[in-house]
């Protein structure tokens, strides 16, 4: 559905190549496309207007890097500007010198406050902190139960009391955390409309009562134009210190983040990327900028790959490939490593949807197939894994029986393995033997 | 309106108008402001501002450009277009789109229970909407039970049970983590045995890009259809009015994989305009059936395109 901005600009500016500078004409042609792309990503129209106006003056006369077309140059400029606006560097939680630090999570109904409270508690405890959670949502049916169940699942404490007064609950929990040595108190609050005066007053009281260090607005990444109104009002009433942007595991572009950032001036601190409790990440402006522009999230992918790949191991594998010693056992290790990146559909979704990679996010991968491949390899003897050539017909039958897969699948795996081996070999001859070619600049 | 003829109830217009007051004041004010007094000619700048209003209501780039383009076409070369006429043109155009949304079909062959699925992404207000729907059906004299098929989210079952108590509806439930289709199966059997009129099925929030979760919905649909020929009789997609352009994709994907019979737009009591429904009905012709305008059981009103447009413009 969405065409990435860079694709659109390439198209628009196709006839304007080969000029050293971004000209008036480039700018005129581009701004419309940029405006549309940002609006489609749900950036508020007023924010878009300002953004485009500012961009215009910057783009004019910009020198086009040797390796880029004017279109790419403008995309780069837009991206850099977005990163700048989104806050450049990741922003961390602030803690009080004298604990406990109160962190209050606020937001509209259904934005994901309670789930985020659990995720944040888990994240903090992994950082070596001792978090205590409390829900002050006495309105929504079973909201208190929800946080208690989350606490049980995470094996992290949730404060409960007889009181059904939100401010009282928060106060009691704060005293409790001070007495019991919890250093962070996470306060989950009821979802509320920013125009609900009574409930906004309640938040003011909670904030004041705990002299909360952090007041985080939990905002849904799918939010549209109204994000500016609600965020501005929350900020006006209770002075936000940051934002948690949730539900980024869908395909919403998350332009609301830019609007919220613009009207509140507070940094986005975390993003929610799934329903599991570990699906909370520190916010990286550059990645969201890429996403708003439809450029994928290659950085996250690279970081994940770095997290699971062992450099030493990689070197050994390369060496093996070069010596033609890459075995089925190594193949299995590789498969395992790929799976460690996370569910594969998520991995593919992080790739930029451009050029040959386009549509890859729609490819569905059956995780079971990986398990099957592994089962087949596990059913081989060490000798077979080391020297695939010995695997004859009767061995294939035995492997099939052992793994519970049909013989045809064993055959297919061997065929794939031989092809992979060949391909790796030719690749390694291609550039691993030589030095890397020099880059364009 | 199929299930309920709410419109004849006294005070319907008033309640709707009150509920949409924030929305209306904002939009009407803006349009009056930009179109000036009703007889002054419209300038290109004002057309541009009009574009901004529609965009600001989440109507979306494409739909906005089409509406504005149409108005420009109709007023081209005519020096004496008044703001009054522009307003009428917008209203007509919105009408045309929303009327096109198709009306709700009279559902089912009378076999009981009528099975109503309530689906949507996380946090749109599915469970609250179910409580309100139950209230609506019951005020028509129908008996209602719930299938607690959100077995994923913490305390989702407790939440639907509380709504069951509030509205006096039986809840068929299993433990958290059990198969939602199995809960549904039990619920159908129980509702049938007790001759219940309507079975409302709560489902876990799911983002439409999660293939496995969308397949889970399909499975639930198959289970329902196997038990009762015409079931599910209704599949309501609940959409949060604050949702931006992703709403169109949500509707498209849920329609594709679970065949929605209607939309319910929630949280229209805030400042969000819910303009994405214009884009949705334009592309997908899904009828908008109800709107949620508050937190009490009474705050679910049947959607009426005429009233909606009149109230907004």
XYZ file of C-alpha atoms in Angstrom:
754
model
C 0.000 0.000 0.000
C 2.499 2.536 1.141
C 5.228 3.393 -1.231
C 8.337 4.448 0.513
C 9.163 8.108 0.244
C 12.445 7.369 -1.419
C 10.716 5.372 -4.126
C 8.275 8.173 -4.724
C 10.982 10.778 -4.874
C 13.002 8.634 -7.233
C 10.008 8.553 -9.506
C 9.269 12.245 -9.274
C 12.845 13.264 -9.768
C 13.693 10.685 -12.381
C 14.161 13.287 -15.055
C 16.227 15.580 -12.949
C 19.368 13.560 -12.512
C 22.918 14.566 -13.069
C 22.947 17.893 -11.337
C 25.406 18.730 -8.649
C 23.076 20.673 -6.473
C 19.552 20.431 -5.230
C 17.770 22.992 -7.365
C 14.621 24.997 -6.928
C 12.875 22.554 -9.205
C 13.934 19.507 -7.191
C 12.616 21.118 -4.067
C 9.295 22.100 -5.583
C 8.729 18.631 -6.924
C 9.775 16.912 -3.722
C 7.913 18.874 -1.108
C 4.518 17.658 -2.261
C 5.654 14.051 -2.012
C 7.194 14.606 1.396
C 4.038 16.246 2.615
C 1.925 13.326 1.420
C 4.256 10.726 2.888
C 4.225 12.372 6.304
C 0.454 12.797 6.281
C -0.009 9.159 5.378
C 2.230 8.287 8.292
C -0.208 10.188 10.575
C 2.022 13.151 11.334
C -0.283 16.013 12.274
C -0.959 18.331 9.337
C 0.233 21.411 11.183
C 3.459 19.693 12.121
C 3.856 18.610 8.514
C 3.374 22.150 7.298
C 6.082 23.525 9.560
C 8.381 20.658 8.836
C 8.119 21.057 5.080
C 8.603 24.804 5.273
C 11.763 24.386 7.301
C 13.003 21.717 4.983
C 12.570 23.828 1.896
C 15.077 26.406 2.975
C 17.554 23.783 4.061
C 17.287 21.742 0.883
C 17.922 24.572 -1.512
C 21.496 24.673 -2.666
C 22.392 21.568 -0.708
C 25.314 19.860 -2.327
C 24.443 16.446 -3.702
C 26.893 13.822 -2.525
C 28.706 12.096 -5.306
C 27.112 8.746 -4.683
C 23.559 10.020 -4.432
C 20.926 11.257 -6.824
C 19.115 14.485 -5.917
C 16.158 12.333 -4.833
C 18.281 10.292 -2.464
C 19.907 13.431 -1.206
C 16.535 14.874 -0.301
C 15.446 11.649 1.395
C 18.637 11.754 3.419
C 17.932 15.332 4.379
C 14.350 14.500 5.394
C 15.564 11.579 7.441
C 18.234 13.623 9.188
C 15.683 16.306 9.999
C 13.257 13.739 11.389
C 15.947 12.234 13.577
C 16.802 15.705 14.810
C 13.168 16.398 15.676
C 12.627 13.032 17.321
C 15.429 13.759 19.712
C 18.643 12.405 18.219
C 19.962 10.345 21.101
C 18.074 7.755 23.161
C 16.777 9.319 26.361
C 16.930 7.476 29.661
C 14.768 7.369 32.750
C 15.719 9.784 35.526
C 16.055 8.445 39.030
C 15.925 10.332 42.295
C 19.014 10.507 44.432
C 16.968 9.326 47.372
C 14.783 6.396 46.401
C 12.024 5.515 45.769
C 11.544 7.124 42.374
C 7.911 7.290 41.321
C 7.128 6.616 37.660
C 3.516 7.340 36.699
C 2.102 5.928 33.476
C -0.769 7.912 32.000
C -2.738 7.928 28.779
C -5.995 7.441 26.910
C -8.032 4.249 27.254
C -6.547 1.258 25.514
C -3.141 2.738 24.810
C -1.415 -0.072 26.695
C -0.596 1.369 30.118
C -0.998 -1.791 32.173
C 0.994 -3.998 29.808
C 3.672 -1.300 29.602
C 3.810 -1.120 33.401
C 4.619 -4.831 33.506
C 7.177 -4.539 30.709
C 8.852 -1.594 32.383
C 9.009 -3.419 35.725
C 10.694 -6.337 34.028
C 13.116 -4.038 32.227
C 14.002 -2.238 35.469
C 14.569 -5.444 37.381
C 16.933 -6.586 34.632
C 18.786 -3.304 35.174
C 19.303 -4.379 38.763
C 16.550 -2.237 40.258
C 13.839 -3.273 42.700
C 10.543 -2.134 41.192
C 7.152 -2.209 42.883
C 3.991 -1.886 40.801
C 0.636 -0.472 41.806
C -2.567 -0.042 39.847
C -4.735 2.958 40.639
C -7.297 1.992 38.012
C -10.330 1.422 40.187
C -12.719 2.139 37.321
C -12.176 -0.384 34.562
C -13.532 -3.815 35.411
C -10.727 -6.215 36.437
C -7.973 -3.664 35.851
C -6.541 -4.358 39.316
C -6.652 -8.094 38.618
C -4.834 -7.533 35.348
C -1.797 -5.955 36.981
C -1.780 -8.572 39.733
C -1.747 -11.374 37.137
C 1.043 -9.632 35.233
C 3.023 -9.354 38.469
C 2.553 -13.064 39.122
C 3.676 -13.935 35.605
C 6.788 -11.774 35.963
C 7.335 -12.757 39.597
C 7.542 -9.098 40.506
C 5.648 -7.504 43.395
C 2.375 -5.599 42.974
C 1.105 -3.456 45.832
C -2.499 -3.970 46.822
C -4.686 -2.501 49.505
C -8.273 -2.216 50.597
C -8.480 1.364 49.437
C -10.401 2.165 46.268
C -9.274 5.745 46.127
C -6.623 6.187 43.415
C -4.681 8.921 45.208
C -4.781 7.019 48.480
C -3.611 3.843 46.716
C -0.663 5.652 45.172
C 0.252 7.218 48.507
C 0.121 3.900 50.361
C 2.203 2.188 47.698
C 4.785 4.941 47.902
C 5.102 4.614 51.671
C 5.307 0.865 51.289
C 8.107 1.055 48.737
C 10.059 3.448 50.943
C 9.674 1.183 53.950
C 10.439 -2.008 52.095
C 13.365 -0.698 50.105
C 11.882 -0.716 46.635
C 13.748 1.878 44.593
C 11.205 2.427 41.824
C 7.423 2.647 42.165
C 5.547 2.145 38.896
C 2.068 3.639 39.066
C -0.432 2.341 36.528
C -3.369 4.725 36.132
C -6.819 4.422 34.616
C -7.225 5.330 30.977
C -8.863 8.714 30.638
C -9.858 11.298 28.108
C -7.710 14.416 28.251
C -10.908 16.505 28.388
C -12.188 14.715 31.486
C -11.496 17.390 34.049
C -12.216 15.324 37.154
C -9.905 12.503 36.136
C -7.176 14.875 35.024
C -7.330 16.536 38.418
C -6.872 13.118 40.006
C -3.663 12.680 37.991
C -2.414 16.080 39.127
C -2.935 14.936 42.691
C -1.116 11.645 42.211
C 1.781 13.404 40.538
C 1.969 15.957 43.298
C 1.525 13.461 46.118
C 4.445 11.289 44.983
C 6.479 14.196 43.603
C 6.906 11.842 40.676
C 10.211 12.006 38.873
C 8.830 10.496 35.697
C 5.377 10.927 34.194
C 5.221 8.883 31.026
C 2.503 9.257 28.426
C 1.660 5.874 26.973
C 0.580 6.498 23.392
C -0.629 4.131 20.697
C 1.524 4.206 17.543
C -1.642 3.902 15.471
C -2.988 7.244 16.704
C -3.963 9.735 14.052
C -4.206 13.504 13.939
C -5.749 13.837 17.391
C -2.461 12.838 19.020
C -1.536 16.522 19.221
C -4.663 17.415 21.189
C -4.459 14.666 23.779
C -0.695 14.873 24.245
C -0.735 18.655 24.577
C -3.494 18.510 27.166
C -1.830 15.780 29.220
C 1.366 17.797 29.136
C -0.378 21.011 30.132
C -2.086 19.391 33.098
C 0.578 17.092 34.475
C 3.916 17.944 32.809
C 5.045 14.829 31.044
C 8.653 13.715 31.325
C 8.560 11.238 28.472
C 6.567 9.000 26.179
C 6.175 5.259 25.675
C 5.051 4.525 22.134
C 3.150 1.230 21.998
C 1.959 -1.258 19.393
C 4.832 -0.668 17.024
C 4.733 -4.354 16.158
C 1.943 -3.665 13.702
C 2.310 -1.848 10.408
C 1.364 1.636 11.626
C 3.975 4.146 10.555
C 4.026 5.884 13.903
C 3.945 9.456 12.660
C 2.005 10.368 15.811
C 5.339 10.162 17.627
C 6.542 13.190 15.724
C 3.374 15.118 16.546
C 3.612 14.232 20.243
C 7.255 15.133 20.359
C 6.508 18.457 18.698
C 3.687 19.531 20.992
C 5.103 18.268 24.285
C 8.816 18.660 23.709
C 9.359 15.548 25.812
C 11.465 12.649 24.596
C 10.146 9.256 23.598
C 11.852 6.872 25.993
C 10.557 3.411 25.172
C 8.681 1.581 22.473
C 6.400 -1.427 22.812
C 6.861 -3.982 20.074
C 4.717 -6.940 21.044
C 2.412 -8.565 23.544
C 5.128 -10.383 25.442
C 6.661 -8.766 28.488
C 10.134 -8.622 26.962
C 8.786 -6.644 23.999
C 9.910 -3.258 25.308
C 12.848 -1.476 23.741
C 14.725 1.716 24.371
C 13.673 4.247 21.746
C 16.036 5.030 18.894
C 15.035 8.128 16.923
C 16.902 7.096 13.774
C 14.985 3.864 13.522
C 11.580 5.456 13.897
C 12.545 8.097 11.341
C 13.270 5.320 8.879
C 9.966 3.706 9.672
C 7.950 6.890 9.224
C 9.528 7.198 5.810
C 8.985 3.523 5.025
C 12.674 2.717 5.026
C 12.618 -0.279 7.322
C 14.452 -0.942 10.473
C 17.752 -2.354 9.345
C 19.571 -1.037 12.385
C 17.490 -3.060 14.818
C 18.090 -6.111 12.688
C 21.812 -5.533 12.607
C 21.853 -5.027 16.349
C 19.934 -8.225 16.901
C 22.251 -10.115 14.578
C 25.236 -8.721 16.448
C 23.633 -9.819 19.674
C 23.356 -13.440 18.657
C 26.274 -13.894 16.295
C 29.570 -14.872 17.741
C 32.366 -13.259 15.797
C 34.774 -16.035 16.512
C 32.266 -18.565 15.329
C 31.653 -16.587 12.160
C 35.367 -16.560 11.419
C 35.561 -20.314 11.863
C 32.633 -20.816 9.506
C 34.220 -18.593 6.860
C 37.414 -20.523 7.157
C 35.530 -23.780 6.747
C 33.737 -22.503 3.698
C 36.996 -21.512 2.118
C 38.497 -24.914 2.758
C 35.383 -26.632 1.536
C 34.818 -28.158 4.962
C 31.386 -26.737 5.683
C 29.375 -29.634 7.121
C 25.768 -30.412 7.870
C 26.610 -29.803 11.523
C 27.690 -26.253 10.675
C 24.548 -25.866 8.621
C 22.535 -26.753 11.711
C 24.405 -24.171 13.785
C 23.595 -21.554 11.172
C 19.926 -22.455 11.255
C 19.915 -22.155 15.011
C 21.528 -18.776 14.849
C 18.966 -17.450 12.405
C 16.180 -18.600 14.669
C 17.755 -16.808 17.589
C 17.043 -13.509 15.812
C 13.418 -13.946 16.780
C 10.288 -14.978 14.958
C 11.232 -14.839 11.304
C 8.249 -12.883 10.116
C 9.322 -10.134 12.483
C 12.865 -10.295 11.173
C 11.665 -9.968 7.600
C 9.373 -7.135 8.599
C 12.391 -5.143 9.691
C 13.912 -5.125 6.240
C 13.328 -2.036 4.123
C 10.468 -2.592 1.719
C 12.337 -1.386 -1.288
C 13.914 -2.857 -4.381
C 14.294 -6.615 -4.396
C 13.264 -6.870 -0.742
C 9.849 -5.448 -1.407
C 7.000 -7.630 -0.235
C 9.282 -9.797 1.880
C 7.426 -8.695 4.994
C 4.371 -10.448 3.580
C 6.202 -13.741 3.150
C 4.999 -16.173 5.735
C 7.455 -18.479 7.284
C 6.456 -21.619 9.010
C 8.648 -21.819 12.068
C 7.871 -25.496 12.175
C 9.847 -26.057 8.999
C 12.954 -24.965 10.811
C 12.231 -27.432 13.562
C 11.801 -30.134 10.927
C 15.112 -29.307 9.273
C 16.822 -29.472 12.622
C 15.154 -32.779 13.466
C 16.394 -34.279 10.212
C 19.968 -33.182 10.848
C 19.748 -34.371 14.446
C 18.783 -37.817 13.191
C 22.051 -38.171 11.294
C 25.133 -39.813 12.725
C 28.151 -37.572 13.385
C 29.845 -39.230 10.452
C 26.976 -38.379 8.148
C 26.958 -34.783 9.349
C 30.671 -34.460 8.705
C 30.598 -36.126 5.265
C 27.289 -35.723 3.538
C 28.448 -37.797 0.582
C 28.096 -41.034 2.529
C 24.356 -40.554 2.917
C 22.983 -43.174 0.544
C 19.457 -44.439 -0.015
C 19.153 -46.671 3.017
C 20.699 -44.034 5.299
C 18.185 -41.547 3.977
C 15.368 -43.904 4.862
C 16.729 -44.331 8.372
C 17.119 -40.564 8.849
C 13.549 -40.057 7.664
C 12.270 -42.590 10.161
C 14.346 -41.121 12.944
C 13.108 -37.591 12.382
C 9.545 -38.491 11.566
C 9.732 -36.695 8.243
C 9.183 -38.148 4.754
C 12.210 -39.224 2.706
C 11.406 -36.551 0.148
C 12.095 -33.915 2.807
C 15.449 -35.479 3.657
C 16.322 -35.380 -0.039
C 15.267 -31.776 -0.329
C 17.382 -30.794 2.656
C 20.460 -32.472 1.220
C 19.898 -30.779 -2.101
C 19.555 -27.407 -0.415
C 22.653 -28.030 1.620
C 24.718 -28.889 -1.446
C 23.455 -25.782 -3.228
C 24.175 -23.579 -0.227
C 27.639 -24.998 -0.029
C 28.298 -24.283 -3.673
C 26.950 -20.782 -3.409
C 29.006 -20.010 -0.335
C 32.091 -21.320 -1.996
C 31.702 -19.159 -5.037
C 30.910 -16.164 -2.865
C 33.973 -16.722 -0.736
C 36.111 -16.924 -3.842
C 34.519 -13.740 -5.042
C 35.552 -11.363 -2.330
C 36.804 -13.103 0.740
C 40.077 -13.827 -1.014
C 40.596 -10.251 -2.097
C 40.501 -7.018 -0.192
C 37.198 -5.227 0.063
C 36.599 -2.859 -2.816
C 36.884 0.777 -1.904
C 33.663 2.531 -1.068
C 32.308 5.389 -3.137
C 33.665 8.217 -1.027
C -31.143 -0.740 11.374
C -31.619 -4.369 11.856
C -31.543 -5.317 15.466
C -32.862 -2.274 17.073
C -34.796 0.737 16.008
C -33.205 3.216 18.303
C -33.854 6.236 16.171
C -37.479 6.445 17.133
C -36.637 6.704 20.777
C -37.092 10.241 21.979
C -33.902 12.068 22.590
C -31.767 10.075 20.195
C -30.696 13.113 18.225
C -30.066 15.052 21.333
C -27.916 12.364 22.881
C -25.959 11.931 19.715
C -25.449 15.634 19.346
C -24.381 16.013 22.945
C -21.990 13.151 22.586
C -20.443 14.574 19.461
C -20.422 18.108 20.748
C -16.687 18.416 21.034
C -16.279 17.086 17.540
C -18.963 19.288 16.128
C -18.009 22.538 17.778
C -14.538 22.177 16.515
C -15.362 21.340 12.924
C -18.292 23.677 12.487
C -16.334 26.481 13.972
C -13.447 25.875 11.653
C -15.608 25.618 8.579
C -17.564 28.746 9.451
C -14.373 30.573 10.107
C -12.827 29.685 6.817
C -15.897 30.148 4.724
C -16.641 33.507 6.244
C -20.138 34.841 6.063
C -22.386 32.599 4.108
C -22.514 34.762 0.973
C -18.876 35.672 0.382
C -17.036 33.973 -2.502
C -14.572 31.234 -1.731
C -10.887 31.783 -2.371
C -8.235 29.191 -3.262
C -6.682 29.710 0.175
C -9.933 28.722 1.747
C -10.060 25.576 -0.355
C -6.614 24.778 0.963
C -7.801 25.323 4.506
C -10.700 23.007 3.812
C -8.176 20.394 2.854
C -6.482 20.912 6.202
C -9.731 20.402 8.087
C -10.427 17.093 6.422
C -6.837 15.948 6.885
C -6.975 17.008 10.507
C -10.041 14.836 11.002
C -8.070 11.761 9.818
C -10.005 11.493 6.587
C -6.710 10.689 4.885
C -4.740 12.150 2.019
C -6.335 10.335 -0.858
C -9.949 10.759 0.225
C -9.366 14.394 1.133
C -7.816 15.159 -2.231
C -10.751 13.527 -3.959
C -13.365 15.421 -1.983
C -11.588 18.725 -2.381
C -10.887 17.997 -6.037
C -14.538 17.382 -6.628
C -15.500 20.630 -5.016
C -12.905 22.471 -7.020
C -14.259 20.916 -10.212
C -17.757 21.941 -9.393
C -16.809 25.489 -8.571
C -14.283 26.062 -11.324
C -14.970 29.130 -13.405
C -17.769 30.113 -11.146
C -16.793 33.368 -9.477
C -19.708 33.485 -7.161
C -19.405 30.277 -5.204
C -20.343 31.024 -1.670
C -19.184 29.406 1.505
C -22.728 28.243 1.901
C -22.465 26.274 -1.313
C -19.106 24.837 -0.360
C -20.538 23.556 2.853
C -23.414 21.974 1.027
C -21.012 20.335 -1.407
C -18.884 18.830 1.365
C -21.960 17.582 3.093
C -23.290 16.017 -0.088
C -19.998 14.373 -0.822
C -19.632 12.914 2.681
C -23.207 11.719 2.446
C -22.607 10.049 -0.842
C -19.647 8.166 0.604
C -21.246 7.167 3.887
C -24.573 6.201 2.331
C -22.627 3.956 0.059
C -21.476 1.982 3.063
C -24.295 -0.456 2.464
C -26.918 -1.271 4.986
C -26.857 -4.051 7.490
C -28.526 -7.178 6.241
C -31.220 -8.800 8.252
C -29.220 -11.625 9.646
C -29.789 -15.317 10.017
C -32.703 -17.677 9.650
C -33.862 -17.347 13.186
C -31.872 -20.288 14.443
C -30.682 -19.608 17.958
C -28.346 -18.460 19.277
C -27.425 -15.659 16.931
C -23.637 -15.569 17.151
C -21.957 -12.154 17.246
C -18.163 -11.918 17.048
C -16.465 -8.795 18.324
C -12.951 -8.398 16.912
C -10.268 -5.735 16.610
C -6.713 -4.700 17.424
C -5.569 -4.294 21.039
C -7.103 -1.593 23.202
C -9.929 -0.400 20.967
C -12.600 -1.201 23.537
C -13.944 -4.583 22.518
C -14.984 -5.781 25.970
C -16.645 -2.505 26.970
C -18.489 -2.520 23.653
C -19.708 -6.041 24.378
C -21.205 -4.872 27.660
C -22.994 -2.084 25.829
C -24.182 -4.378 23.027
C -25.596 -6.781 25.585
C -27.473 -3.928 27.196
C -28.881 -2.986 23.799
C -29.993 -6.515 22.927
C -31.487 -7.051 26.341
C -33.495 -3.860 26.135
C -35.011 -5.426 23.011
C -36.119 -8.308 25.164
C -33.467 -10.742 23.969
C -31.520 -13.088 26.199
C -27.753 -12.784 25.865
C -24.732 -14.829 26.900
C -20.994 -14.216 26.506
C -18.189 -16.434 25.287
C -15.002 -15.413 27.113
C -12.767 -16.171 24.141
C -10.061 -13.654 24.991
C -8.021 -16.250 26.781
C -4.750 -14.412 26.201
C -4.681 -11.082 27.987
C -4.254 -10.991 31.729
C -7.625 -10.571 33.499
C -9.584 -10.394 30.254
C -11.813 -13.207 31.516
C -12.391 -11.437 34.839
C -13.265 -8.282 32.907
C -15.933 -9.942 30.762
C -17.304 -11.690 33.866
C -17.840 -8.334 35.551
C -19.712 -7.163 32.475
C -21.718 -10.369 32.683
C -22.755 -9.517 36.225
C -23.543 -5.917 35.347
C -25.769 -6.823 32.426
C -27.132 -10.054 33.824
C -25.642 -12.279 31.143
C -24.194 -15.732 31.595
C -20.480 -16.007 30.779
C -19.071 -19.240 29.389
C -15.417 -19.378 30.304
C -12.345 -21.523 30.720
C -8.956 -20.751 32.143
C -6.546 -18.167 30.777
C -4.472 -19.702 28.016
C -7.083 -22.199 26.835
C -8.147 -22.504 23.200
C -10.549 -19.655 22.337
C -12.336 -21.837 19.788
C -12.951 -24.487 22.443
C -14.517 -21.870 24.723
C -16.696 -20.811 21.796
C -17.728 -24.395 21.160
C -18.841 -24.779 24.776
C -20.569 -21.413 24.685
C -22.605 -22.358 21.633
C -23.633 -25.640 23.207
C -24.603 -23.953 26.477
C -26.494 -21.133 24.767
C -28.342 -23.586 22.588
C -29.316 -25.743 25.534
C -30.666 -22.725 27.361
C -32.332 -21.292 24.308
C -30.395 -18.041 24.488
C -31.111 -15.521 21.717
C -27.723 -13.891 21.227
C -24.239 -15.174 21.995
C -21.633 -12.420 22.002
C -18.060 -13.626 21.535
C -15.244 -11.623 23.098
C -11.944 -12.140 21.295
C -8.372 -11.214 22.149
C -7.038 -8.017 20.637
C -4.844 -8.833 17.682
C -2.815 -6.702 15.371
C -3.836 -7.549 11.823
C -0.269 -8.280 10.747
C -0.025 -11.312 13.032
C -0.833 -14.121 10.650
C -1.239 -16.825 13.287
C -3.663 -14.775 15.331
C -5.712 -13.965 12.259
C -5.839 -17.686 11.518
C -7.072 -18.301 15.027
C -10.054 -16.075 14.192
C -10.704 -18.062 11.054
C -10.708 -21.224 13.117
C -13.270 -19.728 15.485
C -15.379 -18.832 12.510
C -15.223 -22.389 11.215
C -16.199 -23.783 14.600
C -19.205 -21.451 14.762
C -20.279 -22.300 11.219
C -20.022 -26.011 11.883
C -22.327 -25.727 14.852
C -24.859 -23.290 13.464
C -25.272 -22.958 9.738
C -25.452 -19.191 9.403
C -23.025 -18.421 12.230
C -21.336 -16.149 12.925
C -24.306 -13.936 12.057
C -22.382 -10.773 12.773
C -18.693 -9.981 12.950
C -18.192 -6.500 14.328
C -14.816 -4.861 13.899
C -14.248 -2.385 16.703
C -12.260 0.650 15.626
C -10.893 3.340 17.932
C -11.865 6.820 16.682
C -8.391 8.095 17.524
C -6.858 5.708 14.982
C -5.179 7.295 12.018
C -4.487 5.922 8.582
C -3.734 2.466 9.919
C -7.490 2.085 10.486
C -8.021 1.544 6.784
C -5.430 -1.233 6.727
C -6.989 -2.802 9.814
C -10.421 -2.843 8.208
C -9.008 -4.210 4.978
C -7.121 -7.029 6.697
C -9.884 -8.048 9.079
C -12.349 -7.997 6.196
C -10.084 -10.198 4.135
C -9.446 -12.792 6.779
C -12.592 -12.803 8.846
C -15.258 -11.132 6.739
C -16.583 -8.252 8.828
C -20.289 -7.475 8.704
C -20.039 -4.102 10.369
C -17.908 -1.510 12.111
C -18.275 -0.142 15.601
C -16.427 3.122 16.155
C -15.510 3.750 19.788
C -14.239 6.697 21.815
C -16.054 9.328 19.779
C -16.627 11.268 22.997
C -13.074 12.608 22.903
C -11.667 15.163 20.499
C -10.831 12.641 17.784
C -13.040 12.931 14.723
C -12.899 9.357 13.474
C -12.597 10.601 9.897
C -10.886 7.400 8.850
C -14.348 5.812 8.603
C -14.965 7.972 5.552
C -11.962 6.406 3.855
C -12.999 2.946 5.052
C -16.561 3.073 3.767
C -15.349 4.631 0.554
C -12.971 1.805 -0.192
C -14.559 -1.174 1.509
C -18.276 -0.397 1.752
C -18.530 -1.853 5.254
C -21.551 -0.533 7.105
C -20.823 1.395 10.282
C -23.263 -0.008 12.764
C -22.708 1.614 16.120
C -20.704 4.354 17.736
C -19.371 4.393 21.277
C -19.685 7.754 23.004
C -18.913 7.120 26.662
C -18.238 4.648 29.420
C -21.714 3.691 30.606
C -23.765 0.851 29.101
C -26.068 3.399 27.507
C -23.299 4.955 25.493
C -23.589 2.874 22.355
C -25.687 4.398 19.624
C -26.641 3.058 16.214
C -24.707 4.814 13.511
C -26.737 6.843 11.113
C -24.879 8.426 8.179
C -27.383 11.255 7.923
C -27.173 12.163 11.560
C -23.412 11.784 11.556
C -22.863 14.165 8.656
C -25.433 16.651 9.932
C -23.858 16.621 13.342
C -20.349 17.084 12.069
C -21.022 19.790 9.488
